[in-house]
Structure formats: structure tokens, C-alpha cells
Amino acid sequence: MKKSEFPDPFEKARLDKGYGKMNDQDDPVTMLLRHKDVRKSAHNYKTFQSGAQPGRIVVPSEVNIRDTRQIPFEVDPPVHGEYRAIVEPWFKRPLQPEYQEKLSVQISNLVDEIINKGTVEVVNGFALPLQSRALTLLLNTPFSEAETWISWGTHVFRSEGEALDGDKANILYNYIDEQIERAVKEPGDDMYSVLLSSDFQGRKLTKEEVKGVMVLTFAGGRDTVINAVTNSISYLAEHPESLERFRKEPEIIGKAVEEFIRYFSPLTQMGRVVTEDTQVCEHAIKADSRISLCWASANRDASVFENPNEIVLDRKINPHVGFGFSHHNCLGATHARQILKILLSTLAEKVANIEIVDGKENIEDLDEFKRKVGFDQINVKFKKLT
Ligand code: EMZ
């Protein structure tokens, strides 16, 4: 199997019954696997809620490592919409040309560095610094903060060989608390300060609410962006003609980004807590149990996508759910899309080809299903375009 091939472990279950089951810390999850059911249930926030106990809609569940409610992620409509309206303009800044120019400089510098290095381990030596540096733009904080975030590793709640890591999570919480205190004392134009001065229901956001938005911003776009970047590079390595194509037809880069998100689905699934006895795919689900919306499976549903297991760089119709769907669609999507677009055009501009030396796959264990989601590490060589 090619390194950039990501098999679909859900196909049979999706066709046979439409759902799968996994245990997760004794709080089982019924996974919805079909595109149609995933979209329908994502839309139905009354029966399938996000505003449950903090951490419970995440799979693996984070109830044992945090009490801070992530905002707007763990809030249901209509209040969800009020929070969302506060943060949305800030998260749309990546559409501004000046923002894109800064991001472009960051990525260009990093690509120059790795071209000159010879062999590079992409996860830790490229994708992690790229994600962390880009985050300084999203937060509008000093570039030097990225060094601290890089030292935390690829996932802020997980460490190697451990699903959830309370000690590691505390490093993030303490850091965010300190930053909030700093912004209270010396307000500036960074994200903490902007949130602290935001109006919500006739008052300012509380520190705990600001923390909820910040934890989401750090955690939600971490391993997801890192996997999207790394996996895309593995594809370019094994399909050298694609770099050539981006040079000749730069107008397809936007479509290619969507296709990578569909195919790699960096976030496998997101949970919901069921509020009343109900049914999914003719299967009874009890109130207060968990379901999940399996984006990764929906994105390979052959009733929606022709040749779902192939990357078609300029796929014309691509209603993927890689960034979720409906009310809770990904807040960071604008930022993530810009990172990937600029990355693809920068690589096309500077790199002739990429060679994979070796790599170790990262396989998610979902009981019934084992899913390749990225790499623990992958060594590659970038050859300069002359
Ligand atoms: C949560 C989640 C958000 C969770 C859109 O996803 O991302 C996960 O990586 C975090 O662990 O806490 O933020």
C-alpha cells in the first residue's frame, strides 16, 4: 500500500447497517456512518445535543480531564448562535489580504528551511511548527509564543501511548489562565483581550467563557491541522505530477484543498448526547447515551462521491463534511483552508519533488474499526525546484 493511501475501514458497516459501535471508557458510542444520516443528525440539535457535560461529546471522552466548557463548541442553539456571532468575525480574518501575506511569509520561510535541511521529519519538524506559528496570527500574539506551543507536542490532551493526559492538559489550562490574567492587566489587540471586552447578553464575557473559547482554539485545530498538512505532503510525494499541475493550473488549488480534507478527514468523528429515546438506522438509542457523527465515513459514502477512495484534485461536486456540518461547522475552517492553500502554492513554487524515506502510521483504534489518520512520524526529502 502506498504511504499516502488512507483506507476506508467503515465501508462494510456503512453499507450493511449504517452504524458501528465502539466502547469508550465505558460510555459507548453508536457511530453514524452514512452521509445522509450524519448530516441529518448534525442538524437536529434538539435530539442530539452538544451542550452536555463538558468533554462528553469528544471521542475519546474528555470528561475526566476537563470541566471547562469549550465555547461555542459545547453549547446548543440558540445560545450557541450568540457566542458564535461574537467569535465569527475574528475567525474570518484569514480572508484579509494582509493576514494572508503574513501567513505566506511564514510558510515560505519554513519551506526554505526544510529544502535546505535534506531529510526532514514532517510531523514534528514541519507541520507542528507551521501550525504553531500560524496560530500566532490567528491569536494575534507575538511570534515567539510559537516556541512554547511547539514544546507541547502534537496534541495538547494526548501524549504518546496515552489516550488522555490530565497533566498535559493542565499545562494548557495554566498557560491560558496566565494569558487571560495578562490581558486583564494589559489589554492589547490579541484574541484574549478582544474576547474579554466582548459583549454577551448585556455583560462582558467572563474569564471562564474566554478560557472556553481559547481551549477550543488551541485543541481543535492542533492535531487536525498537523495531520492535514502531513498527509497532503505524503500525497504530493507519491504523486509528483500534482505539484506540476498546481504550477500549471493554480486555479484548482482551492478544490484540491477540499479534496484533501474530504479524503484525509483529519477529524474522524464528533459525538452528541441523545436527549430522548430515539432511533438511528432502525436501531434504538436510549436517552442520555452517545452517538457520533462519523465525518470520515460520510466522506467516503459512494452514494454521494464518485470513486470515493480516490483523490480527484479538481473534484467538481464535493459536499464533504470534513469540517463538520450545520450549526457547529468548524470555526477554524477559514484559517485551516488558508494554511493549506498557501502551503500547496508555496510547495508548487519551490519544490521539484518530494521523496518519502520512511514513516510510521498513526492508527486510531475505534474497536470495530482501525483507522489510519496520519503519521506518528514520516521522514522526507524536499528537492528544490530550479
Ligand atoms: C475539542 C475538539 C474540537 C477537543 C473540533 O474539535 O478537538 C479535539 O482535538 C480536542 O481534544 O477538546 O477541542
Short mmCIF file of C-alpha atoms in Angstrom, two decimals, residues 127 131 154-155 158 216-232 261 264-270 295 322-323 330 332 336 340 364 373:
data_model
loop_
_atom_site.label_atom_id
_atom_site.label_comp_id
_atom_site.label_asym_id
_atom_site.label_seq_id
_atom_site.Cartn_x
_atom_site.Cartn_y
_atom_site.Cartn_z
CA ALA A 127 3.69 20.51 10.41
CA GLN A 131 0.60 25.06 12.87
CA THR A 154 1.32 17.47 18.50
CA HIS A 155 -1.76 17.03 20.70
CA ARG A 158 -2.72 13.31 24.48
CA LEU A 216 -11.15 25.14 21.80
CA THR A 217 -8.89 27.28 19.64
CA PHE A 218 -5.77 25.52 20.89
CA ALA A 219 -7.12 21.96 20.96
CA GLY A 220 -9.48 21.85 17.98
CA GLY A 221 -7.01 22.98 15.36
CA ARG A 222 -3.95 21.15 16.60
CA ASP A 223 -3.59 17.51 15.53
CA THR A 224 -6.21 18.08 12.82
CA VAL A 225 -4.13 20.72 11.04
CA ILE A 226 -0.94 18.76 11.65
CA ASN A 227 -2.44 15.63 10.07
CA ALA A 228 -3.90 17.56 7.13
CA VAL A 229 -0.51 19.13 6.37
CA THR A 230 1.48 15.93 6.82
CA ASN A 231 -0.90 13.72 4.87
CA SER A 232 -1.08 16.21 1.99
CA ILE A 261 -9.94 17.45 3.63
CA PHE A 264 -7.99 12.53 4.87
CA SER A 265 -10.85 13.67 7.16
CA PRO A 266 -8.46 14.87 9.89
CA LEU A 267 -11.21 14.66 12.50
CA THR A 268 -12.72 11.16 12.39
CA GLN A 269 -15.91 11.87 14.30
CA MET A 270 -17.66 14.12 16.79
CA TRP A 295 -17.26 12.53 9.20
CA GLY A 322 -14.63 17.17 6.85
CA PHE A 323 -15.29 20.45 8.66
CA CYS A 330 -15.71 24.25 12.05
CA GLY A 332 -11.31 27.39 12.32
CA ALA A 336 -7.17 25.89 8.05
CA LEU A 340 -3.41 24.52 3.12
CA GLU A 364 -6.78 5.18 15.60
CA VAL A 373 -5.50 9.09 10.49
#
